[in-house]
Coordinates of C-alpha atoms in Angstrom, one line a residue:
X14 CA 94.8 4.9 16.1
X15 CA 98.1 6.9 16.9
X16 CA 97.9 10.4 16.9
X17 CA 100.0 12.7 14.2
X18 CA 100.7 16.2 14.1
X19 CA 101.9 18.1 10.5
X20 CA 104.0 20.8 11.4
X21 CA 104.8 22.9 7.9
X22 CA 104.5 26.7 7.0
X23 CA 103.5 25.8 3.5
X24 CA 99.5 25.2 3.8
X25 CA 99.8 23.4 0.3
X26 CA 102.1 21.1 1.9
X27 CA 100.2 20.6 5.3
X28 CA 96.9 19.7 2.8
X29 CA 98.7 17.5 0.8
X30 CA 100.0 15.1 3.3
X31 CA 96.2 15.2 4.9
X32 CA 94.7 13.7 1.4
X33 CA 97.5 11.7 -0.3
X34 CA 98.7 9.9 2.7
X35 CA 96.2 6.9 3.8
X36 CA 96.6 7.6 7.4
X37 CA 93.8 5.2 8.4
X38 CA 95.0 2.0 6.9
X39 CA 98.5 2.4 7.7
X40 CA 97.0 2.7 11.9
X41 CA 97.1 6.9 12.2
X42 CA 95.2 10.0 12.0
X43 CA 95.9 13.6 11.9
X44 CA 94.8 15.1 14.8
X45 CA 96.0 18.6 13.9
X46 CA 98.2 20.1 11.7
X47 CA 100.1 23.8 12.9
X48 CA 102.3 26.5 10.3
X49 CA 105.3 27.0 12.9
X50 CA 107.4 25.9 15.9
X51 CA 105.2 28.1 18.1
X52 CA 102.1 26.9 17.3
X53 CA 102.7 23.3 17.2
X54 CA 103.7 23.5 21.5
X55 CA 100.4 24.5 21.5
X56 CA 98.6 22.2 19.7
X57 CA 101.2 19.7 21.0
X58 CA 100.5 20.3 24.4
X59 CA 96.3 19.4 24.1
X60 CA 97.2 16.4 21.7
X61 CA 100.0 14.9 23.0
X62 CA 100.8 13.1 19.7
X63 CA 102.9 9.5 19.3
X64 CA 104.0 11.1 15.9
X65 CA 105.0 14.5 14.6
X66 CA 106.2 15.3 11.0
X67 CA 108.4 18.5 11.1
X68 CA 109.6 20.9 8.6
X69 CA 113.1 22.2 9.1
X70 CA 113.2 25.7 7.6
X71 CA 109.9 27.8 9.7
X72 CA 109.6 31.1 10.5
X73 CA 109.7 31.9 14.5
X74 CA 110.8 28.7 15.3
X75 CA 112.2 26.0 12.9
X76 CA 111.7 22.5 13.2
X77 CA 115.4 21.2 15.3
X78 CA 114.1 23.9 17.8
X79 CA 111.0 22.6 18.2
X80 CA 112.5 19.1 18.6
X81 CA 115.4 20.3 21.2
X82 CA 112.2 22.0 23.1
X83 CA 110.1 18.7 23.2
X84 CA 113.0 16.4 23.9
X85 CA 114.1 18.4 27.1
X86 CA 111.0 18.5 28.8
X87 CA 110.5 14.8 28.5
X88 CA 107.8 14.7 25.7
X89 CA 108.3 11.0 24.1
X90 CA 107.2 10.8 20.5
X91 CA 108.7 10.1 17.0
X92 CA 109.8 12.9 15.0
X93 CA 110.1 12.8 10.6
X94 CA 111.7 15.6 9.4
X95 CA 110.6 17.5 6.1
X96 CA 113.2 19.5 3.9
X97 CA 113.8 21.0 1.0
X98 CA 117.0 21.4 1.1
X99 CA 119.6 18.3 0.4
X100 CA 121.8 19.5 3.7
X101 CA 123.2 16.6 5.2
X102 CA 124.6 19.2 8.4
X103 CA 121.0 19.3 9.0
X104 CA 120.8 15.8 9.0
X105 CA 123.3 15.4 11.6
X106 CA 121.5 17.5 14.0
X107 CA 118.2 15.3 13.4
X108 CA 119.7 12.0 14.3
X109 CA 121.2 14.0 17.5
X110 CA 117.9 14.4 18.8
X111 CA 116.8 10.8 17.7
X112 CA 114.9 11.5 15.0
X113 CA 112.9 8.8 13.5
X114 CA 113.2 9.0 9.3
X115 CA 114.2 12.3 7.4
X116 CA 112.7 13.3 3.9
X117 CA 113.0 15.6 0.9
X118 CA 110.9 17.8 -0.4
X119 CA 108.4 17.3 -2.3
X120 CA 107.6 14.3 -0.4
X121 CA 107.2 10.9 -2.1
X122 CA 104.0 9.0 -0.4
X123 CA 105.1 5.7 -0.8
X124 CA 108.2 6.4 1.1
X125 CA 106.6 8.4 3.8
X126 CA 103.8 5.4 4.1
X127 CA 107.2 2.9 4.2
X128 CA 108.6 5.7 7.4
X129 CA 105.0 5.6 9.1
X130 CA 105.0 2.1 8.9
X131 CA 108.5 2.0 10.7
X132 CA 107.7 4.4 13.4
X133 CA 104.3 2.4 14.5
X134 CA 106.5 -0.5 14.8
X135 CA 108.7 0.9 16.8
X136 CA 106.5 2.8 18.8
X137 CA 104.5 -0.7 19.3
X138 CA 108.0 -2.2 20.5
X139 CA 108.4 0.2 22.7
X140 CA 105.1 0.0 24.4
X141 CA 105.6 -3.4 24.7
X142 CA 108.5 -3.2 26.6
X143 CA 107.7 -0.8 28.6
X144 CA 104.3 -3.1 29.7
X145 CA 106.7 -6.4 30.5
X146 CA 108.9 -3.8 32.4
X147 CA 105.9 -2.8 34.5
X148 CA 104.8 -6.3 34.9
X149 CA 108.1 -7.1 35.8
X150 CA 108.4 -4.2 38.5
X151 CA 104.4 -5.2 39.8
X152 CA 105.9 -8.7 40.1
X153 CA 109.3 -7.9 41.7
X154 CA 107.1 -6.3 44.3
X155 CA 105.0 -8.5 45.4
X156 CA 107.4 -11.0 45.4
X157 CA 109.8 -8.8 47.9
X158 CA 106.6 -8.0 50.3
X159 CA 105.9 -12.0 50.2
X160 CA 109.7 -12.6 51.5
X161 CA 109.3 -9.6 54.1
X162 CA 105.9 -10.3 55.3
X163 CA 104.8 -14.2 54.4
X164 CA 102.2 -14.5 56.5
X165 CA 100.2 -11.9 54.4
X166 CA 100.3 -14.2 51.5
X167 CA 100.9 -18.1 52.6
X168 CA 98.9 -19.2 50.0
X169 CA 100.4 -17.7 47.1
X170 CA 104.1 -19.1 48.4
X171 CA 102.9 -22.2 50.1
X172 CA 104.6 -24.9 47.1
X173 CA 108.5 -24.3 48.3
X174 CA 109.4 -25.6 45.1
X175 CA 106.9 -22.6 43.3
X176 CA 107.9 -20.0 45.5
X177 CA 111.7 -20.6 44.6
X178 CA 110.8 -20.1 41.0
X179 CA 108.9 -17.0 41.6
X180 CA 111.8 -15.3 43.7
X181 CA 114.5 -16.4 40.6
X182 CA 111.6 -15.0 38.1
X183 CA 111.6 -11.6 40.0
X184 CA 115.4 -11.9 40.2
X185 CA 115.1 -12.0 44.2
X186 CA 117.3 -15.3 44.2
X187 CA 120.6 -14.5 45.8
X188 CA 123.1 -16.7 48.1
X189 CA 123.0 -14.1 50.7
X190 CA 120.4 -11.2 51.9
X191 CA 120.2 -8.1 54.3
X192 CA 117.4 -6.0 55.5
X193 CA 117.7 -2.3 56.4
X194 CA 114.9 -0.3 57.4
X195 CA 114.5 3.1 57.1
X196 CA 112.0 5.1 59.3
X197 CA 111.0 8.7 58.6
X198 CA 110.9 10.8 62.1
X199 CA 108.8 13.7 61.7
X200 CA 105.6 15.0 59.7
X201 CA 104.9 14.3 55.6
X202 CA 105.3 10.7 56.4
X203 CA 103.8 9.6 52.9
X204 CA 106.2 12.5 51.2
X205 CA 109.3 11.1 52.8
X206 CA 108.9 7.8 51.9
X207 CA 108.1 8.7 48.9
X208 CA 111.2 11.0 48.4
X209 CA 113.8 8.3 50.3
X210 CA 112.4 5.5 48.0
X211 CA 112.9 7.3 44.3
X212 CA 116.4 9.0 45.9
X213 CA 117.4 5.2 46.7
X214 CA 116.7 3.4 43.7
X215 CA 119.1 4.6 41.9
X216 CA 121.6 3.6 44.3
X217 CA 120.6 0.5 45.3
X218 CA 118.2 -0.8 42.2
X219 CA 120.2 1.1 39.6
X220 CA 123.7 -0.1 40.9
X221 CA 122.0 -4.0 41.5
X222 CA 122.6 -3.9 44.8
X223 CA 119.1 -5.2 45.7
X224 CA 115.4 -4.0 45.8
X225 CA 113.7 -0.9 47.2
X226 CA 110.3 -1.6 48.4
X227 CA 107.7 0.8 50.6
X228 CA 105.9 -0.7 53.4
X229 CA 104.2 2.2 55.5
X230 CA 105.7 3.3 57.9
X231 CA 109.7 2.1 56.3
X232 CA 111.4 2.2 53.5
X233 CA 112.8 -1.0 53.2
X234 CA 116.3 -2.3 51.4
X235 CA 116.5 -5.7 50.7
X236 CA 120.7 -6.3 50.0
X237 CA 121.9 -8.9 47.9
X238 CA 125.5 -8.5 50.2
X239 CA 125.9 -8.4 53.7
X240 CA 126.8 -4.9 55.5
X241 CA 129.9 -6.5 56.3
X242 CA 132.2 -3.8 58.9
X243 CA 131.4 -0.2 59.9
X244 CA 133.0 1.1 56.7
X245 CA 130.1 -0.3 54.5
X246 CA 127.4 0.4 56.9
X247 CA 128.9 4.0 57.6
X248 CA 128.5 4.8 53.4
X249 CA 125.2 3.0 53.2
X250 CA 123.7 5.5 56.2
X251 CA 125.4 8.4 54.1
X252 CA 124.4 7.3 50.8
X253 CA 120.5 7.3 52.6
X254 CA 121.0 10.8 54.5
X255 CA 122.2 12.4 50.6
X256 CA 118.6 10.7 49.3
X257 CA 116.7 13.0 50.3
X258 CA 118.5 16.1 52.2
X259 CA 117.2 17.4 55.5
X260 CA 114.8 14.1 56.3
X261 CA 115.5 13.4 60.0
X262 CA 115.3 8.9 60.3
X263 CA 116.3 6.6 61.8
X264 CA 118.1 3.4 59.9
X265 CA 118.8 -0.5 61.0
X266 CA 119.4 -3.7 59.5
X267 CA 118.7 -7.2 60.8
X268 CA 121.7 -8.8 59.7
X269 CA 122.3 -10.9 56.8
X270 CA 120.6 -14.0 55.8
X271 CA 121.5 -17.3 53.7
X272 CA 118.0 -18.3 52.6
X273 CA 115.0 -16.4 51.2
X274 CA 113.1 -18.0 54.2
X275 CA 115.0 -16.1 56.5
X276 CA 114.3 -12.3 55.2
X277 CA 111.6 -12.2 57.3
X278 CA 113.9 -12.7 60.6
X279 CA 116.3 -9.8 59.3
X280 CA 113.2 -8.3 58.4
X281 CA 111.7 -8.1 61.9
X282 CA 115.0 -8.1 63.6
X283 CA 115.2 -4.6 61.7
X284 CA 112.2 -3.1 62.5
X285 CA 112.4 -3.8 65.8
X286 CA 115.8 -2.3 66.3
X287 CA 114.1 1.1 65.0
X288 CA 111.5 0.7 67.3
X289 CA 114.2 1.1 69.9
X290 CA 116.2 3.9 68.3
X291 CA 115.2 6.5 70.8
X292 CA 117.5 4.7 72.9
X293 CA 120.5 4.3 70.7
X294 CA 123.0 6.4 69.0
X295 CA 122.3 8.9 66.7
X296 CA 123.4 9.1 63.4
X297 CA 124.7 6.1 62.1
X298 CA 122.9 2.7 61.0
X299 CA 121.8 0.4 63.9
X300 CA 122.2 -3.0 64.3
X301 CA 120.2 -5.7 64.9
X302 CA 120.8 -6.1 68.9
X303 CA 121.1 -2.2 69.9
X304 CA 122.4 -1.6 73.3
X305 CA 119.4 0.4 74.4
X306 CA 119.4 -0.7 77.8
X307 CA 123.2 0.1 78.4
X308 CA 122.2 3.1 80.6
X309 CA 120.7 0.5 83.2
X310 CA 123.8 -1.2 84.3
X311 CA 124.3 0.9 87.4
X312 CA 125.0 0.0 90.9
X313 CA 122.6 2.6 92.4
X314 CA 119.5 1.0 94.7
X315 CA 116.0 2.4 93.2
X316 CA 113.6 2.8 95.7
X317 CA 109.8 2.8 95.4
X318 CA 108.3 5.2 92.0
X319 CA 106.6 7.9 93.7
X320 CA 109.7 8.3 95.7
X321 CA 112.2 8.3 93.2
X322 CA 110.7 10.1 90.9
X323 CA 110.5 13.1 94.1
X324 CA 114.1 12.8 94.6
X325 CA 115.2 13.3 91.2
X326 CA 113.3 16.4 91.5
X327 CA 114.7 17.4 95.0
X328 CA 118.3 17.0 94.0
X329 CA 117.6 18.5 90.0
X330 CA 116.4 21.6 91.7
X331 CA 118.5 22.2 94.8
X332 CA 121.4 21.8 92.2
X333 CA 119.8 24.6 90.1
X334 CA 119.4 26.7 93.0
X335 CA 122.6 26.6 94.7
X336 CA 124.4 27.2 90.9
X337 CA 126.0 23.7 91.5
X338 CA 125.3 23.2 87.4
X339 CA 128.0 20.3 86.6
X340 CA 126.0 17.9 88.3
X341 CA 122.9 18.4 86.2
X342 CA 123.9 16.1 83.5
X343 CA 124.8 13.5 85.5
X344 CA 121.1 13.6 87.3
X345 CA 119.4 14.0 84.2
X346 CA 121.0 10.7 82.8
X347 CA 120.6 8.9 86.5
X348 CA 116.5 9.2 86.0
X349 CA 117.2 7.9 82.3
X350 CA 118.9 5.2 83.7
X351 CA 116.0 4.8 86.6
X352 CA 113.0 4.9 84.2
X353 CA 114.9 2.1 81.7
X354 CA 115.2 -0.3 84.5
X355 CA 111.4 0.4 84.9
X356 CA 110.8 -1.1 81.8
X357 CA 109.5 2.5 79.6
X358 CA 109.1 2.4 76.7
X359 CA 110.2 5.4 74.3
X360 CA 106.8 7.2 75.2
X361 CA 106.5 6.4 78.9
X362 CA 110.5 8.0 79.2
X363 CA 108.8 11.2 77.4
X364 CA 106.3 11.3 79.8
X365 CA 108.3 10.8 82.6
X366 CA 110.5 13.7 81.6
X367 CA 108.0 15.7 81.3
X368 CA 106.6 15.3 84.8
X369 CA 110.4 16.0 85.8
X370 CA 111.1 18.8 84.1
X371 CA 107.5 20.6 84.8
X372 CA 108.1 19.6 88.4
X373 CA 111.5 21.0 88.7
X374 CA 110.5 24.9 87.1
X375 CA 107.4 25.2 88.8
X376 CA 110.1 24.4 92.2
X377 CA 112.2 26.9 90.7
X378 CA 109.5 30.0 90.3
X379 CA 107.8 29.2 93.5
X380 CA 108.2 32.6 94.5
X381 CA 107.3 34.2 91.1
X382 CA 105.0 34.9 88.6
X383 CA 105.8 34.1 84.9
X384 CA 104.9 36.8 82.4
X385 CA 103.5 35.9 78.7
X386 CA 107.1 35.2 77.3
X387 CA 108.2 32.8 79.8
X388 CA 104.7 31.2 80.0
X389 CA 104.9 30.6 76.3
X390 CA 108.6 29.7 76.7
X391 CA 108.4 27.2 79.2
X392 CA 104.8 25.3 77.3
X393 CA 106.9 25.4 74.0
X394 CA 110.1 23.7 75.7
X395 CA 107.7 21.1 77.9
X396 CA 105.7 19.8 74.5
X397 CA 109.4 19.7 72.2
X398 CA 110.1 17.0 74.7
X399 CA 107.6 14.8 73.0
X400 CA 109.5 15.9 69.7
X401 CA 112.6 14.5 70.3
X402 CA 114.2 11.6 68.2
X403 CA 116.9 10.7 70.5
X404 CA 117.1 9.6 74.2
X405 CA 120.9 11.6 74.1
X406 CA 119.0 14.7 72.1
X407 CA 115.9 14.8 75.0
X408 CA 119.0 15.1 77.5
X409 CA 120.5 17.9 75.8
X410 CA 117.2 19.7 75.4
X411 CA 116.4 19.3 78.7
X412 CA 119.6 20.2 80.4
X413 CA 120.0 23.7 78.3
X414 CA 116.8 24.5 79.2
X415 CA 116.7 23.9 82.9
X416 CA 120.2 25.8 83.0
X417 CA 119.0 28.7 81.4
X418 CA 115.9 29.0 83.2
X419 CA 117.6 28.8 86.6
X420 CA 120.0 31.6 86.0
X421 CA 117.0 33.8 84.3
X422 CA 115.2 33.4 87.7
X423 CA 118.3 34.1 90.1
X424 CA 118.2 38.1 91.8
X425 CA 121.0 40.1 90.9
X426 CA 124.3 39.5 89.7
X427 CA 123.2 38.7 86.2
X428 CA 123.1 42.1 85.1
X429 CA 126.4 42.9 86.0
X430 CA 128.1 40.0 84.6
X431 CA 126.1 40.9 81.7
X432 CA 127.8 43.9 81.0
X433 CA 131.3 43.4 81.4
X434 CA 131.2 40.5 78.5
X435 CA 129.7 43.4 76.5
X436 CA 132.3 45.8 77.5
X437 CA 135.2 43.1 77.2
X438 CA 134.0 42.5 73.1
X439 CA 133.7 45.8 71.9
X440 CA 137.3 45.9 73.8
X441 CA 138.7 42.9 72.6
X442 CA 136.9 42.4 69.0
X443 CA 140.1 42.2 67.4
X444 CA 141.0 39.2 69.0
X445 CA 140.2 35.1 68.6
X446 CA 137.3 35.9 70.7
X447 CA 135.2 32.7 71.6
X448 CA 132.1 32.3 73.9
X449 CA 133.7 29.2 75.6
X450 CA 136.9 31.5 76.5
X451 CA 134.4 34.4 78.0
X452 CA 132.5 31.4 79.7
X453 CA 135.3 30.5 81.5
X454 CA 136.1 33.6 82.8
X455 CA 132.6 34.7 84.0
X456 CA 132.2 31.1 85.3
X457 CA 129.3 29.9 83.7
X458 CA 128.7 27.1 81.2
X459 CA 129.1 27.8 77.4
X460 CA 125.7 26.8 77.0
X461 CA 124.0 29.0 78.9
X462 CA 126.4 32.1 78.3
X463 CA 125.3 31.7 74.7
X464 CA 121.5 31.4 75.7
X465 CA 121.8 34.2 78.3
X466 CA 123.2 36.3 75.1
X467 CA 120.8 35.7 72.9
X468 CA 118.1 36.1 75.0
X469 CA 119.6 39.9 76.1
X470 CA 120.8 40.8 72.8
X471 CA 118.3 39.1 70.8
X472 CA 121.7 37.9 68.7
X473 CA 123.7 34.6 68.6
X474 CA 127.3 35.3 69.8
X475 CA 129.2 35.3 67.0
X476 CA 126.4 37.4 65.1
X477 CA 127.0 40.0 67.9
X478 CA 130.8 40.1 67.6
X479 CA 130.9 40.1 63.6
X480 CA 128.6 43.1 63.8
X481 CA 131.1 45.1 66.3
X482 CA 133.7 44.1 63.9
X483 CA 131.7 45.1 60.9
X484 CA 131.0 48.3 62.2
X485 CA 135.1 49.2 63.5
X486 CA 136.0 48.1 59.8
X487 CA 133.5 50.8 58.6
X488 CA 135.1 53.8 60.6
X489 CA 138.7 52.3 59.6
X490 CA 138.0 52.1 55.8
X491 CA 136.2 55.9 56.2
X492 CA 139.6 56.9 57.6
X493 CA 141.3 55.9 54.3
X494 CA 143.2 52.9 55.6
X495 CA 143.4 49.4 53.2
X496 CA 141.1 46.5 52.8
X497 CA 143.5 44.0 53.9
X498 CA 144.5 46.0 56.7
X499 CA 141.1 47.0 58.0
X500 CA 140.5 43.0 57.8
X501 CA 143.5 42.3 59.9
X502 CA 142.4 45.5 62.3
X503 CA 139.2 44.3 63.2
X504 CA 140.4 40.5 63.9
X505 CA 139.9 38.8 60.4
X506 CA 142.7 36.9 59.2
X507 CA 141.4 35.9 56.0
X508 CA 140.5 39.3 53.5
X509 CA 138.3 37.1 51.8
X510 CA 136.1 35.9 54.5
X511 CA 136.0 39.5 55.7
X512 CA 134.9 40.7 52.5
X513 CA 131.8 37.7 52.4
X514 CA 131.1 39.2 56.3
X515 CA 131.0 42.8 55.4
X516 CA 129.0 42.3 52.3
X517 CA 126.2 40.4 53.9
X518 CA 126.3 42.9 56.8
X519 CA 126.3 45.7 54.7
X520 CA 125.1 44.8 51.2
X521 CA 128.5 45.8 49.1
X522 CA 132.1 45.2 49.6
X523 CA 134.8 47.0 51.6
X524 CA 135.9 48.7 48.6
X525 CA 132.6 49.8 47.6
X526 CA 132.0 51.2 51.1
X527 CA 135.3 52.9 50.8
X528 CA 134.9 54.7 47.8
X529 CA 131.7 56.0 48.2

């Protein structure tokens, strides 16, 4: 039986459709009847009805508000609207919100029984489709997994001839077909996958571009057109990063394919191309045949492993000491190189740099204790190494770190330097300051200027030199000079953008600050 509710402020009216309508024959029953708007997103709420018959004209809230309520949250059911009032505007509105069958008051039972009977067939139609779409999904599926993985389900594809049909059945049959798989890096594995795959439906599903399927630990695309130049390949890999915002991946396809036989080759050819991501570019879809070993070709003679590996840490560390810092890099990418030729694989080259890098700082702080911070520091830095997606990232890391370590642990100097960059902003705030430009005339690398900052100052940079600026502008505008001339005063060329920095600073505007 399908569930109505009568929604009518009149009780005589809620009674009389209970006994004169013969709810039972015609496949309903009234599971609960309510005297306003209100009530019945109550009642509506524990019932969840297939049917509700509305009255127009309630108190508190009339029946097209209770239909525009119930309609926006999602709530699918057939609405029959009651009035007593001949008004064809209201009428309009009904059919707006897709309103079943609208009737005048007092009601006629024969030609509410002839609506009821309408909306059951309609509401039977619906369900029906709705089950052959879901069949047709459940079908689609298993279909895709059997081209991806045949070997999990020979027998059910083993006829040729039967197979083809099933793949034109699901509407897999295409001339031409590309796989792309899509790894989530990072935790919430099962929420990613989850979020990538109903972000990329749409898009690929929705715009019949292919088929989305889920196979632990990918989301996989199966194209119906090959990724033909960087131009499509670059929108696809943007189209995937918009899916589902701030989801670190990595993303490959195994080439395009003539024959349903042959998804499982792109299919594999994929996979195994983000198996080897670590050791390709960042940030754009991979290829089938990624270059990941491009870092071997060198000319350099490796001698054994045990002495290698002790004089990459020799020359990392007498580098650091002596400040010779441009050669860092270029080390750091030489034991890269040296642990690819030794056949690594993404967690052996982790490990590798981690023996490196934990070498080289205990080298440097031979002579010295760490305290707390550093200790914490240095442990938090050593176990991010296993957290990195990329081979290029791991460099970076690495590299910032070793700097800024290095120059933390040198005697004297530091200080000094220290405060004549501090000095030179609160001299010079009005100008294009930059931490590369104060780099270059202290001598030391942008990088670790900028970590060396922070790390006294407990501010980034340009944090540092907005609140300096900030705080001149608020003297100048106490002194009665003009927005726009404060702004250009303090080094802000734009009064806009020094009206957004001064509010979030200060929590109200220039002229604000001015006038009171």
């Amino acid at each position: 039986m399908m569930k109505v509710v009568i929604v009518d402020d009149e009780p005589k009216v809620r009674q009389g459709l209970q006994t004169l309508i013969p709810w039972e024959s015609l496949g309903f029953t009234v599971a609960a009847t309510a005297a306003n708007g209100q009530e019945a997103l109550v009642v509506i709420k524990e019932e969840v009805p297939e049917v509700v018959i509305v009255d127009i004209r309630m108190p508190v809230m009339d029946g097209l508000q209770l239909i525009q309520q119930l309609t926006s949250i999602g709530h699918r059911m057939q609405f029959i609207i009651l009035s007593g009032y001949a008004d064809f505007e209201y009428a309009q509105q009904a059919i707006k919100y897709g309103v079943t069958g609208y009737l005048l008051k007092p009601v006629d039972t024969r030609e509410m029984s002839a609506n009821l009977i309408r909306v059951r067939e309609r509401i039977e139609q619906e369900r029906a489709q709705r089950s052959h779409s879901q069949r047709e999904a459940v079908n689609q599926e298993l279909i895709l997994r059997n081209l991806l993985v045949p070997q999990e389900t020979q027998d059910a594809m083993g006829d040729p001839i039967k197979g083809i049909n099933q793949i034109q059945e699901a509407g897999l049959l295409w001339n031409s077909y590309e796989v792309v798989v899509i790894h989530p890096l990072g935790s919430a594995l099962d929420r990613a996958l989850a979020k990538l795959s109903d972000g990329l439906k749409p898009l690929i599903e929705g715009r019949s571009k292919g088929a989305v399927a889920v196979i632990s630990p990918y989301v996989v695309l199966l194209l119906n057109e090959p990724l033909r130049g960087s131009q499509r390949r670059a929108s696809l890999y943007d189209e995937i990063m918009n899916a589902d915002d701030g989801v670190r991946f990595a993303a490959a396809t195994g080439g395009a394919v003539s024959a349903p036989e042959l998804v499982a080759e792109s299919y594999n050819k994929a996979q195994e191309a983000v198996r080897l991501s670590f050791f390709s570019e960042k940030g754009c879809l991979l290829g089938p045949s990624p270059h990941q070993h491009s870092t071997s070709e060198s000319s350099h003679v490796y001698r054994d492993s045990a002495e290698e590996m002790e004089d990459l840490v020799f020359r990392l560390y007498y580098c650091l000491d002596v400040g010779n810092d441009a050669f860092i890099l270029s080390l750091l990418q030489e034991a890269a190189a040296y642990f690819i030729t030794q056949h690594q694989d993404e967690k052996a080259v982790k490990e590798s740099f981690f023996f490196l890098s934990n070498a080289v700082i205990h080298k440097l702080n031979a002579s010295a204790r760490m305290d707390s911070k550093e200790t914490e520091a240095v442990s938090r830095f050593l176990n991010g190494i296993f957290q990195q997606p990329y081979l290029g990232d791991l460099l970076e890391a690495i590299h910032r770190f070793l700097l800024a370590f290095a120059h933390k642990s040198e005697p004297g100097g530091k200080e000094q330097d220290f405060k004549k960059m501090i000095d030179f902003i609160h001299k010079h705030y009005a100008d294009n300051l930059k931490l590369e430009t104060l780099a270059g005339l202290l001598s030391y690398s942008t990088a670790y200027l900028g970590q060396l900052f922070k790390n006294r100052t407990g501010e980034y940079f340009n944090t540092y030199l907005d609140k300096v600026r900030i705080q001149r502008a608020k003297e100048l505008l106490s002194q009665g000079m003009k927005v726009y001339e404060v702004a250009e005063c303090v080094g802000y060329t734009n009064v806009n953008y020094f009206h957004s920095k001064f509010k979030k600073y200060e929590g109200r505007s220039p002229s604000e600050y001015k006038n009171h």
